[in-house]
Amino acid sequence: MNAVPQDRFPTDAAPIIRIRALKKSFGAHTVLNGIDFDVAPSQVVVVIGPSGSGKSTFLRCCNGLEQAEGGTIDICGHRLVDHGVMLKERALNALRTEVGMVFQSFNLFPHLSVIENVTLGPRKLRGASKEQAQSCAIQLLEKVGLAHKAHAMPASLSGGQKQRVAIARALAMRPRVMLFDEPTSALDPELVGEVLQVMKMLASDGMTMVVVTHEMGFAREVADVVVVMDGGAIVEAGPPQTIFSAPTQPRTRAFLQAVLSRA
Ligand code: ADP
Ligand code: MG
């Protein structure tokens, strides 16, 4: 199934992510079983689905953290996977500067200050000078509301603040696409809002985003398309009002019922 209904594409916008027949197994366990997926520039796609359905593996395949073994992935003008064959490591590094990723567990470097976390990538991978990297980092920290924490160490921050630094760090590479894997799942409930707020701001700035989340309010408000995964396949995709109000697939209904009864 095509993740993005064709009528939602502006006709002149080539997809920034185009995935066909993506397959991935761990041993005998097929985790992604023929995923077709398109994302147009500036689109926000929210991916939902039960635990173990392959959402994280899917995102990790999109920036080369997992080796896909079948299918084709075109992303940001790179053919990351060509009929199951992945780009070589050097080309992968170029791709990773264009595809930012934010994880559930923040993954900040604990021995580096906030601003050092944000400047490290641009200095090492983009060849930015210290001054350039720092002025860009300050701007990004202002954007996520944390300029006053520039010289703090990660351990002194709340989870919400850590995640906002992680977003600023990803943005410092000037990515064309941002992938989020359950960015608020590790947070205390009262800290979820500040991270979603930053993500909403990014979406309204026109960032292309693929977001795995259980935050249905965010999906309703921000997503152009909601994709439902189950058992390593996309079972249904469409605009949020359709997916939430009139899902056609029993597996979508079962998942939504389970999530909404927990809320
Ligand atoms: P989700 O993010 O939807 O919860 P995952 O992509 O994490 O799903 O996992 C999908 C399936 O793949 C699960 O059954 C999981 O146990 C399995 N899996 C994920 N990563 C690995 C791995 N590195 N080795 C073996 N199995 C894995
Ligand atoms: Mg996951």
PDB file of C-alpha atoms and ligand atoms in Angstrom:
ATOM      1  CA  MET A   1       0.000   0.000   0.000  1.00  0.00           C
ATOM      2  CA  ASN A   2       1.203   3.506  -0.734  1.00  0.00           C
ATOM      3  CA  ALA A   3       1.666   5.374   2.544  1.00  0.00           C
ATOM      4  CA  VAL A   4       0.684   8.709   1.113  1.00  0.00           C
ATOM      5  CA  PRO A   5      -2.515   8.978  -0.886  1.00  0.00           C
ATOM      6  CA  GLN A   6      -1.517  10.483  -4.192  1.00  0.00           C
ATOM      7  CA  ASP A   7      -4.097  13.250  -4.035  1.00  0.00           C
ATOM      8  CA  ARG A   8      -2.289  14.706  -1.025  1.00  0.00           C
ATOM      9  CA  PHE A   9       0.849  15.331  -3.057  1.00  0.00           C
ATOM     10  CA  PRO A  10       1.266  18.709  -4.647  1.00  0.00           C
ATOM     11  CA  THR A  11       1.780  17.541  -8.235  1.00  0.00           C
ATOM     12  CA  ASP A  12       5.112  19.336  -8.608  1.00  0.00           C
ATOM     13  CA  ALA A  13       6.685  18.075  -5.361  1.00  0.00           C
ATOM     14  CA  ALA A  14       8.915  15.057  -5.836  1.00  0.00           C
ATOM     15  CA  PRO A  15       8.992  12.959  -2.658  1.00  0.00           C
ATOM     16  CA  ILE A  16      11.943  13.625  -0.351  1.00  0.00           C
ATOM     17  CA  ILE A  17      11.627  10.043   0.914  1.00  0.00           C
ATOM     18  CA  ARG A  18      10.597   7.285  -1.469  1.00  0.00           C
ATOM     19  CA  ILE A  19      10.633   3.709  -0.272  1.00  0.00           C
ATOM     20  CA  ARG A  20       9.601   0.658  -2.236  1.00  0.00           C
ATOM     21  CA  ALA A  21       9.259  -2.957  -1.108  1.00  0.00           C
ATOM     22  CA  LEU A  22      11.480  -2.443   1.948  1.00  0.00           C
ATOM     23  CA  LYS A  23      12.329  -5.701   3.699  1.00  0.00           C
ATOM     24  CA  LYS A  24      14.244  -6.395   6.867  1.00  0.00           C
ATOM     25  CA  SER A  25      14.622  -9.549   8.962  1.00  0.00           C
ATOM     26  CA  PHE A  26      16.460 -10.410  12.122  1.00  0.00           C
ATOM     27  CA  GLY A  27      17.388 -14.053  11.608  1.00  0.00           C
ATOM     28  CA  ALA A  28      14.233 -15.921  10.679  1.00  0.00           C
ATOM     29  CA  HIS A  29      12.026 -13.088  11.973  1.00  0.00           C
ATOM     30  CA  THR A  30      10.727 -10.827   9.206  1.00  0.00           C
ATOM     31  CA  VAL A  31      10.330  -7.405  10.801  1.00  0.00           C
ATOM     32  CA  LEU A  32       9.566  -5.271   7.729  1.00  0.00           C
ATOM     33  CA  ASN A  33       7.674  -7.070   5.055  1.00  0.00           C
ATOM     34  CA  GLY A  34       7.455  -4.931   1.946  1.00  0.00           C
ATOM     35  CA  ILE A  35       6.991  -1.303   2.997  1.00  0.00           C
ATOM     36  CA  ASP A  36       6.052   1.328   0.390  1.00  0.00           C
ATOM     37  CA  PHE A  37       6.263   4.847   1.719  1.00  0.00           C
ATOM     38  CA  ASP A  38       6.486   8.364   0.280  1.00  0.00           C
ATOM     39  CA  VAL A  39       6.990  11.647   2.066  1.00  0.00           C
ATOM     40  CA  ALA A  40       6.725  14.967   0.224  1.00  0.00           C
ATOM     41  CA  PRO A  41       8.796  17.995   1.238  1.00  0.00           C
ATOM     42  CA  SER A  42       7.427  19.715   4.358  1.00  0.00           C
ATOM     43  CA  GLN A  43       5.049  16.870   5.075  1.00  0.00           C
ATOM     44  CA  VAL A  44       4.603  15.586   8.612  1.00  0.00           C
ATOM     45  CA  VAL A  45       3.950  11.849   8.700  1.00  0.00           C
ATOM     46  CA  VAL A  46       3.062  10.262  12.029  1.00  0.00           C
ATOM     47  CA  VAL A  47       3.630   6.513  12.315  1.00  0.00           C
ATOM     48  CA  ILE A  48       1.562   4.621  14.885  1.00  0.00           C
ATOM     49  CA  GLY A  49       1.121   0.949  15.648  1.00  0.00           C
ATOM     50  CA  PRO A  50       1.557  -1.660  18.360  1.00  0.00           C
ATOM     51  CA  SER A  51       4.854  -2.379  20.070  1.00  0.00           C
ATOM     52  CA  GLY A  52       6.961  -4.731  17.971  1.00  0.00           C
ATOM     53  CA  SER A  53       5.276  -3.779  14.696  1.00  0.00           C
ATOM     54  CA  GLY A  54       8.588  -2.578  13.223  1.00  0.00           C
ATOM     55  CA  LYS A  55       8.331   1.208  13.642  1.00  0.00           C
ATOM     56  CA  SER A  56      11.808   1.738  15.100  1.00  0.00           C
ATOM     57  CA  THR A  57      13.393  -0.660  12.639  1.00  0.00           C
ATOM     58  CA  PHE A  58      11.700   1.239   9.832  1.00  0.00           C
ATOM     59  CA  LEU A  59      13.090   4.613  10.977  1.00  0.00           C
ATOM     60  CA  ARG A  60      16.531   3.093  11.534  1.00  0.00           C
ATOM     61  CA  CYS A  61      16.536   1.730   7.977  1.00  0.00           C
ATOM     62  CA  CYS A  62      15.776   5.257   6.710  1.00  0.00           C
ATOM     63  CA  ASN A  63      19.092   6.652   7.923  1.00  0.00           C
ATOM     64  CA  GLY A  64      21.177   3.539   7.457  1.00  0.00           C
ATOM     65  CA  LEU A  65      21.393   2.522  11.129  1.00  0.00           C
ATOM     66  CA  GLU A  66      19.927  -0.817  10.066  1.00  0.00           C
ATOM     67  CA  GLN A  67      20.861  -2.625   6.905  1.00  0.00           C
ATOM     68  CA  ALA A  68      17.742  -3.248   4.834  1.00  0.00           C
ATOM     69  CA  GLU A  69      17.969  -6.446   2.850  1.00  0.00           C
ATOM     70  CA  GLY A  70      15.400  -5.876   0.196  1.00  0.00           C
ATOM     71  CA  GLY A  71      13.791  -2.960  -1.563  1.00  0.00           C
ATOM     72  CA  THR A  72      14.860   0.551  -2.416  1.00  0.00           C
ATOM     73  CA  ILE A  73      15.160   3.706  -0.324  1.00  0.00           C
ATOM     74  CA  ASP A  74      15.667   7.121  -1.880  1.00  0.00           C
ATOM     75  CA  ILE A  75      16.085   9.868   0.682  1.00  0.00           C
ATOM     76  CA  CYS A  76      17.234  13.484   0.267  1.00  0.00           C
ATOM     77  CA  GLY A  77      18.507  12.698  -3.216  1.00  0.00           C
ATOM     78  CA  HIS A  78      20.589   9.702  -2.106  1.00  0.00           C
ATOM     79  CA  ARG A  79      19.826   6.140  -3.085  1.00  0.00           C
ATOM     80  CA  LEU A  80      20.450   4.736   0.374  1.00  0.00           C
ATOM     81  CA  VAL A  81      19.345   1.222  -0.542  1.00  0.00           C
ATOM     82  CA  ASP A  82      19.232  -0.083  -4.096  1.00  0.00           C
ATOM     83  CA  HIS A  83      17.379  -3.373  -4.357  1.00  0.00           C
ATOM     84  CA  GLY A  84      18.656  -4.435  -0.961  1.00  0.00           C
ATOM     85  CA  VAL A  85      22.217  -3.104  -1.393  1.00  0.00           C
ATOM     86  CA  MET A  86      23.164  -0.289   0.951  1.00  0.00           C
ATOM     87  CA  LEU A  87      25.393   2.722   0.300  1.00  0.00           C
ATOM     88  CA  LYS A  88      29.020   2.485   1.383  1.00  0.00           C
ATOM     89  CA  GLU A  89      29.986   3.927   4.781  1.00  0.00           C
ATOM     90  CA  ARG A  90      31.441   7.209   3.476  1.00  0.00           C
ATOM     91  CA  ALA A  91      28.353   8.050   1.492  1.00  0.00           C
ATOM     92  CA  LEU A  92      26.285   7.091   4.522  1.00  0.00           C
ATOM     93  CA  ASN A  93      27.953   9.819   6.568  1.00  0.00           C
ATOM     94  CA  ALA A  94      26.938  12.396   3.972  1.00  0.00           C
ATOM     95  CA  LEU A  95      23.377  11.137   4.137  1.00  0.00           C
ATOM     96  CA  ARG A  96      23.297  11.273   7.913  1.00  0.00           C
ATOM     97  CA  THR A  97      24.084  14.988   7.878  1.00  0.00           C
ATOM     98  CA  GLU A  98      20.852  15.475   5.930  1.00  0.00           C
ATOM     99  CA  VAL A  99      18.653  13.127   7.933  1.00  0.00           C
ATOM    100  CA  GLY A 100      18.384  14.081  11.603  1.00  0.00           C
ATOM    101  CA  MET A 101      17.199  11.560  14.163  1.00  0.00           C
ATOM    102  CA  VAL A 102      15.854  12.010  17.671  1.00  0.00           C
ATOM    103  CA  PHE A 103      15.521   8.991  19.934  1.00  0.00           C
ATOM    104  CA  GLN A 104      13.377   8.204  22.937  1.00  0.00           C
ATOM    105  CA  SER A 105      16.460   8.091  25.156  1.00  0.00           C
ATOM    106  CA  PHE A 106      18.006  11.496  24.144  1.00  0.00           C
ATOM    107  CA  ASN A 107      21.533  10.053  23.685  1.00  0.00           C
ATOM    108  CA  LEU A 108      23.319  13.270  24.680  1.00  0.00           C
ATOM    109  CA  PHE A 109      27.040  12.982  25.381  1.00  0.00           C
ATOM    110  CA  PRO A 110      27.077  13.132  29.201  1.00  0.00           C
ATOM    111  CA  HIS A 111      30.622  14.494  29.490  1.00  0.00           C
ATOM    112  CA  LEU A 112      29.932  17.454  27.170  1.00  0.00           C
ATOM    113  CA  SER A 113      28.024  20.628  28.018  1.00  0.00           C
ATOM    114  CA  VAL A 114      24.801  21.463  26.210  1.00  0.00           C
ATOM    115  CA  ILE A 115      26.513  23.761  23.715  1.00  0.00           C
ATOM    116  CA  GLU A 116      29.331  21.255  23.149  1.00  0.00           C
ATOM    117  CA  ASN A 117      26.719  18.614  22.362  1.00  0.00           C
ATOM    118  CA  VAL A 118      25.168  20.935  19.784  1.00  0.00           C
ATOM    119  CA  THR A 119      28.441  22.113  18.173  1.00  0.00           C
ATOM    120  CA  LEU A 120      30.187  18.727  17.952  1.00  0.00           C
ATOM    121  CA  GLY A 121      28.507  17.483  14.765  1.00  0.00           C
ATOM    122  CA  PRO A 122      28.870  20.679  12.719  1.00  0.00           C
ATOM    123  CA  ARG A 123      32.536  20.974  13.746  1.00  0.00           C
ATOM    124  CA  LYS A 124      33.452  17.329  13.059  1.00  0.00           C
ATOM    125  CA  LEU A 125      31.222  16.499  10.103  1.00  0.00           C
ATOM    126  CA  ARG A 126      30.417  19.818   8.484  1.00  0.00           C
ATOM    127  CA  GLY A 127      33.817  21.470   8.990  1.00  0.00           C
ATOM    128  CA  ALA A 128      32.288  24.503  10.732  1.00  0.00           C
ATOM    129  CA  SER A 129      34.613  26.843  12.660  1.00  0.00           C
ATOM    130  CA  LYS A 130      34.165  27.052  16.424  1.00  0.00           C
ATOM    131  CA  GLU A 131      32.668  30.548  16.100  1.00  0.00           C
ATOM    132  CA  GLN A 132      30.229  29.511  13.346  1.00  0.00           C
ATOM    133  CA  ALA A 133      29.168  26.400  15.222  1.00  0.00           C
ATOM    134  CA  GLN A 134      28.663  28.318  18.463  1.00  0.00           C
ATOM    135  CA  SER A 135      26.616  31.119  16.989  1.00  0.00           C
ATOM    136  CA  CYS A 136      24.416  28.580  15.187  1.00  0.00           C
ATOM    137  CA  ALA A 137      24.100  26.546  18.407  1.00  0.00           C
ATOM    138  CA  ILE A 138      23.014  29.597  20.419  1.00  0.00           C
ATOM    139  CA  GLN A 139      20.346  30.373  17.849  1.00  0.00           C
ATOM    140  CA  LEU A 140      19.048  26.816  17.974  1.00  0.00           C
ATOM    141  CA  LEU A 141      19.111  26.723  21.764  1.00  0.00           C
ATOM    142  CA  GLU A 142      17.102  29.960  21.741  1.00  0.00           C
ATOM    143  CA  LYS A 143      14.650  28.323  19.390  1.00  0.00           C
ATOM    144  CA  VAL A 144      14.095  25.400  21.769  1.00  0.00           C
ATOM    145  CA  GLY A 145      14.002  27.763  24.775  1.00  0.00           C
ATOM    146  CA  LEU A 146      17.302  26.671  26.314  1.00  0.00           C
ATOM    147  CA  ALA A 147      19.870  29.379  25.557  1.00  0.00           C
ATOM    148  CA  HIS A 148      20.223  29.904  29.316  1.00  0.00           C
ATOM    149  CA  LYS A 149      21.365  26.274  29.673  1.00  0.00           C
ATOM    150  CA  ALA A 150      24.133  26.489  27.061  1.00  0.00           C
ATOM    151  CA  HIS A 151      26.878  25.759  29.582  1.00  0.00           C
ATOM    152  CA  ALA A 152      24.943  23.286  31.742  1.00  0.00           C
ATOM    153  CA  MET A 153      25.801  19.592  31.767  1.00  0.00           C
ATOM    154  CA  PRO A 154      23.133  17.159  30.545  1.00  0.00           C
ATOM    155  CA  ALA A 155      22.825  15.506  33.971  1.00  0.00           C
ATOM    156  CA  SER A 156      21.511  18.769  35.434  1.00  0.00           C
ATOM    157  CA  LEU A 157      18.626  18.987  32.929  1.00  0.00           C
ATOM    158  CA  SER A 158      15.106  17.588  33.103  1.00  0.00           C
ATOM    159  CA  GLY A 159      14.119  14.953  30.542  1.00  0.00           C
ATOM    160  CA  GLY A 160      12.140  17.519  28.557  1.00  0.00           C
ATOM    161  CA  GLN A 161      15.141  19.842  28.470  1.00  0.00           C
ATOM    162  CA  LYS A 162      17.450  16.988  27.413  1.00  0.00           C
ATOM    163  CA  GLN A 163      15.144  16.109  24.561  1.00  0.00           C
ATOM    164  CA  ARG A 164      14.978  19.739  23.424  1.00  0.00           C
ATOM    165  CA  VAL A 165      18.797  19.818  23.406  1.00  0.00           C
ATOM    166  CA  ALA A 166      18.778  16.584  21.386  1.00  0.00           C
ATOM    167  CA  ILE A 167      16.471  18.257  18.859  1.00  0.00           C
ATOM    168  CA  ALA A 168      18.729  21.333  18.700  1.00  0.00           C
ATOM    169  CA  ARG A 169      21.721  19.037  18.206  1.00  0.00           C
ATOM    170  CA  ALA A 170      20.035  17.266  15.311  1.00  0.00           C
ATOM    171  CA  LEU A 171      19.005  20.608  13.757  1.00  0.00           C
ATOM    172  CA  ALA A 172      22.571  21.920  13.985  1.00  0.00           C
ATOM    173  CA  MET A 173      23.482  19.631  11.088  1.00  0.00           C
ATOM    174  CA  ARG A 174      20.899  21.483   8.968  1.00  0.00           C
ATOM    175  CA  PRO A 175      19.024  18.302   8.063  1.00  0.00           C
ATOM    176  CA  ARG A 176      16.407  18.221   5.329  1.00  0.00           C
ATOM    177  CA  VAL A 177      14.392  15.539   7.115  1.00  0.00           C
ATOM    178  CA  MET A 178      13.896  14.825  10.810  1.00  0.00           C
ATOM    179  CA  LEU A 179      13.034  11.357  12.103  1.00  0.00           C
ATOM    180  CA  PHE A 180      11.629  11.076  15.633  1.00  0.00           C
ATOM    181  CA  ASP A 181      11.347   7.720  17.408  1.00  0.00           C
ATOM    182  CA  GLU A 182       8.930   8.098  20.326  1.00  0.00           C
ATOM    183  CA  PRO A 183      10.561  11.357  21.414  1.00  0.00           C
ATOM    184  CA  THR A 184       8.278  11.836  24.424  1.00  0.00           C
ATOM    185  CA  SER A 185       7.848   8.247  25.631  1.00  0.00           C
ATOM    186  CA  ALA A 186      10.582   8.459  28.279  1.00  0.00           C
ATOM    187  CA  LEU A 187       9.284  11.726  29.732  1.00  0.00           C
ATOM    188  CA  ASP A 188       7.205  12.429  32.795  1.00  0.00           C
ATOM    189  CA  PRO A 189       3.756  13.475  31.584  1.00  0.00           C
ATOM    190  CA  GLU A 190       4.181  17.113  32.585  1.00  0.00           C
ATOM    191  CA  LEU A 191       7.280  17.415  30.357  1.00  0.00           C
ATOM    192  CA  VAL A 192       5.732  15.995  27.184  1.00  0.00           C
ATOM    193  CA  GLY A 193       4.115  19.284  26.143  1.00  0.00           C
ATOM    194  CA  GLU A 194       7.333  21.312  25.941  1.00  0.00           C
ATOM    195  CA  VAL A 195       8.874  18.798  23.521  1.00  0.00           C
ATOM    196  CA  LEU A 196       5.733  18.538  21.381  1.00  0.00           C
ATOM    197  CA  GLN A 197       5.654  22.344  21.264  1.00  0.00           C
ATOM    198  CA  VAL A 198       9.151  22.410  19.746  1.00  0.00           C
ATOM    199  CA  MET A 199       8.142  19.738  17.230  1.00  0.00           C
ATOM    200  CA  LYS A 200       5.032  21.720  16.266  1.00  0.00           C
ATOM    201  CA  MET A 201       7.197  24.771  15.697  1.00  0.00           C
ATOM    202  CA  LEU A 202       9.488  22.746  13.425  1.00  0.00           C
ATOM    203  CA  ALA A 203       6.499  21.475  11.473  1.00  0.00           C
ATOM    204  CA  SER A 204       5.172  24.985  11.011  1.00  0.00           C
ATOM    205  CA  ASP A 205       8.643  26.076   9.826  1.00  0.00           C
ATOM    206  CA  GLY A 206       8.197  23.543   7.011  1.00  0.00           C
ATOM    207  CA  MET A 207      10.529  20.781   8.213  1.00  0.00           C
ATOM    208  CA  THR A 208       9.854  17.386   6.661  1.00  0.00           C
ATOM    209  CA  MET A 209       9.204  15.040   9.568  1.00  0.00           C
ATOM    210  CA  VAL A 210       8.502  11.362  10.197  1.00  0.00           C
ATOM    211  CA  VAL A 211       7.371  10.890  13.786  1.00  0.00           C
ATOM    212  CA  VAL A 212       6.732   7.611  15.593  1.00  0.00           C
ATOM    213  CA  THR A 213       4.585   8.520  18.581  1.00  0.00           C
ATOM    214  CA  HIS A 214       1.675   7.492  20.747  1.00  0.00           C
ATOM    215  CA  GLU A 215       0.673  11.134  21.190  1.00  0.00           C
ATOM    216  CA  MET A 216      -2.607  11.026  19.324  1.00  0.00           C
ATOM    217  CA  GLY A 217      -3.364  14.694  20.028  1.00  0.00           C
ATOM    218  CA  PHE A 218      -0.139  15.655  18.258  1.00  0.00           C
ATOM    219  CA  ALA A 219      -0.988  13.349  15.360  1.00  0.00           C
ATOM    220  CA  ARG A 220      -4.458  14.876  14.994  1.00  0.00           C
ATOM    221  CA  GLU A 221      -3.190  18.409  15.148  1.00  0.00           C
ATOM    222  CA  VAL A 222       0.076  18.276  13.207  1.00  0.00           C
ATOM    223  CA  ALA A 223       0.176  15.229  10.912  1.00  0.00           C
ATOM    224  CA  ASP A 224      -0.607  15.518   7.233  1.00  0.00           C
ATOM    225  CA  VAL A 225      -0.689  11.749   7.065  1.00  0.00           C
ATOM    226  CA  VAL A 226      -1.001   9.058   9.721  1.00  0.00           C
ATOM    227  CA  VAL A 227       0.482   5.672   8.872  1.00  0.00           C
ATOM    228  CA  VAL A 228      -0.577   2.598  10.822  1.00  0.00           C
ATOM    229  CA  MET A 229       1.952  -0.227  11.034  1.00  0.00           C
ATOM    230  CA  ASP A 230       1.269  -3.735  12.237  1.00  0.00           C
ATOM    231  CA  GLY A 231       3.263  -6.925  11.799  1.00  0.00           C
ATOM    232  CA  GLY A 232       5.937  -5.244   9.681  1.00  0.00           C
ATOM    233  CA  ALA A 233       3.495  -3.807   7.168  1.00  0.00           C
ATOM    234  CA  ILE A 234       1.590  -0.588   6.610  1.00  0.00           C
ATOM    235  CA  VAL A 235      -2.021  -1.578   7.174  1.00  0.00           C
ATOM    236  CA  GLU A 236      -3.593   1.806   6.581  1.00  0.00           C
ATOM    237  CA  ALA A 237      -2.588   5.395   5.835  1.00  0.00           C
ATOM    238  CA  GLY A 238      -4.465   8.627   5.418  1.00  0.00           C
ATOM    239  CA  PRO A 239      -5.228  12.032   6.867  1.00  0.00           C
ATOM    240  CA  PRO A 240      -5.647  12.013  10.657  1.00  0.00           C
ATOM    241  CA  GLN A 241      -9.366  12.782  10.570  1.00  0.00           C
ATOM    242  CA  THR A 242      -9.943   9.641   8.472  1.00  0.00           C
ATOM    243  CA  ILE A 243      -7.639   7.370  10.462  1.00  0.00           C
ATOM    244  CA  PHE A 244      -9.019   8.459  13.835  1.00  0.00           C
ATOM    245  CA  SER A 245     -12.676   8.885  12.932  1.00  0.00           C
ATOM    246  CA  ALA A 246     -13.277   6.358  10.185  1.00  0.00           C
ATOM    247  CA  PRO A 247     -10.513   3.752  10.058  1.00  0.00           C
ATOM    248  CA  THR A 248     -11.221   1.056   7.512  1.00  0.00           C
ATOM    249  CA  GLN A 249      -8.950  -1.673   8.864  1.00  0.00           C
ATOM    250  CA  PRO A 250      -9.858  -3.826  11.893  1.00  0.00           C
ATOM    251  CA  ARG A 251      -6.243  -3.747  13.059  1.00  0.00           C
ATOM    252  CA  THR A 252      -6.300   0.070  13.105  1.00  0.00           C
ATOM    253  CA  ARG A 253      -9.520   0.039  15.128  1.00  0.00           C
ATOM    254  CA  ALA A 254      -8.088  -2.469  17.605  1.00  0.00           C
ATOM    255  CA  PHE A 255      -4.914  -0.435  18.058  1.00  0.00           C
ATOM    256  CA  LEU A 256      -6.736   2.871  18.498  1.00  0.00           C
ATOM    257  CA  GLN A 257      -9.120   1.306  20.984  1.00  0.00           C
ATOM    258  CA  ALA A 258      -6.212  -0.038  23.025  1.00  0.00           C
ATOM    259  CA  VAL A 259      -4.383   3.308  23.018  1.00  0.00           C
ATOM    260  CA  LEU A 260      -7.429   5.446  23.728  1.00  0.00           C
ATOM    261  CA  SER A 261      -8.595   3.215  26.592  1.00  0.00           C
ATOM    262  CA  ARG A 262      -5.178   3.767  28.237  1.00  0.00           C
ATOM    263  CA  ALA A 263      -5.385   7.543  27.953  1.00  0.00           C
TER     264      ALA A 263
HETATM  265  P1  ADP B   1       8.492  -1.109  17.363  1.00  0.00           P
HETATM  266  O1  ADP B   1       9.400   0.059  17.301  1.00  0.00           O
HETATM  267  O2  ADP B   1       7.272  -0.973  16.511  1.00  0.00           O
HETATM  268  O3  ADP B   1       8.125  -1.482  18.772  1.00  0.00           O
HETATM  269  P2  ADP B   1      10.825  -2.610  16.531  1.00  0.00           P
HETATM  270  O4  ADP B   1      11.189  -2.113  15.188  1.00  0.00           O
HETATM  271  O5  ADP B   1      11.615  -2.138  17.682  1.00  0.00           O
HETATM  272  O6  ADP B   1       9.254  -2.366  16.767  1.00  0.00           O
HETATM  273  O7  ADP B   1      10.889  -4.192  16.549  1.00  0.00           O
HETATM  274  C1  ADP B   1      10.211  -5.007  15.626  1.00  0.00           C
HETATM  275  C2  ADP B   1      10.576  -6.435  15.880  1.00  0.00           C
HETATM  276  O8  ADP B   1      11.942  -6.636  15.568  1.00  0.00           O
HETATM  277  C3  ADP B   1      10.390  -6.864  17.317  1.00  0.00           C
HETATM  278  O9  ADP B   1       9.894  -8.180  17.311  1.00  0.00           O
HETATM  279  C4  ADP B   1      11.786  -6.819  17.875  1.00  0.00           C
HETATM  280  O10 ADP B   1      11.934  -7.760  18.908  1.00  0.00           O
HETATM  281  C5  ADP B   1      12.625  -7.180  16.670  1.00  0.00           C
HETATM  282  N1  ADP B   1      13.964  -6.565  16.713  1.00  0.00           N
HETATM  283  C6  ADP B   1      14.230  -5.235  16.711  1.00  0.00           C
HETATM  284  N2  ADP B   1      15.560  -5.011  16.721  1.00  0.00           N
HETATM  285  C7  ADP B   1      16.156  -6.227  16.752  1.00  0.00           C
HETATM  286  C8  ADP B   1      17.521  -6.667  16.771  1.00  0.00           C
HETATM  287  N3  ADP B   1      18.543  -5.804  16.761  1.00  0.00           N
HETATM  288  N4  ADP B   1      17.733  -8.007  16.795  1.00  0.00           N
HETATM  289  C9  ADP B   1      16.711  -8.890  16.771  1.00  0.00           C
HETATM  290  N5  ADP B   1      15.410  -8.543  16.760  1.00  0.00           N
HETATM  291  C10 ADP B   1      15.123  -7.237  16.742  1.00  0.00           C
HETATM  292 MG    MG B   2      10.106   1.366  18.757  1.00  0.00          MG
END
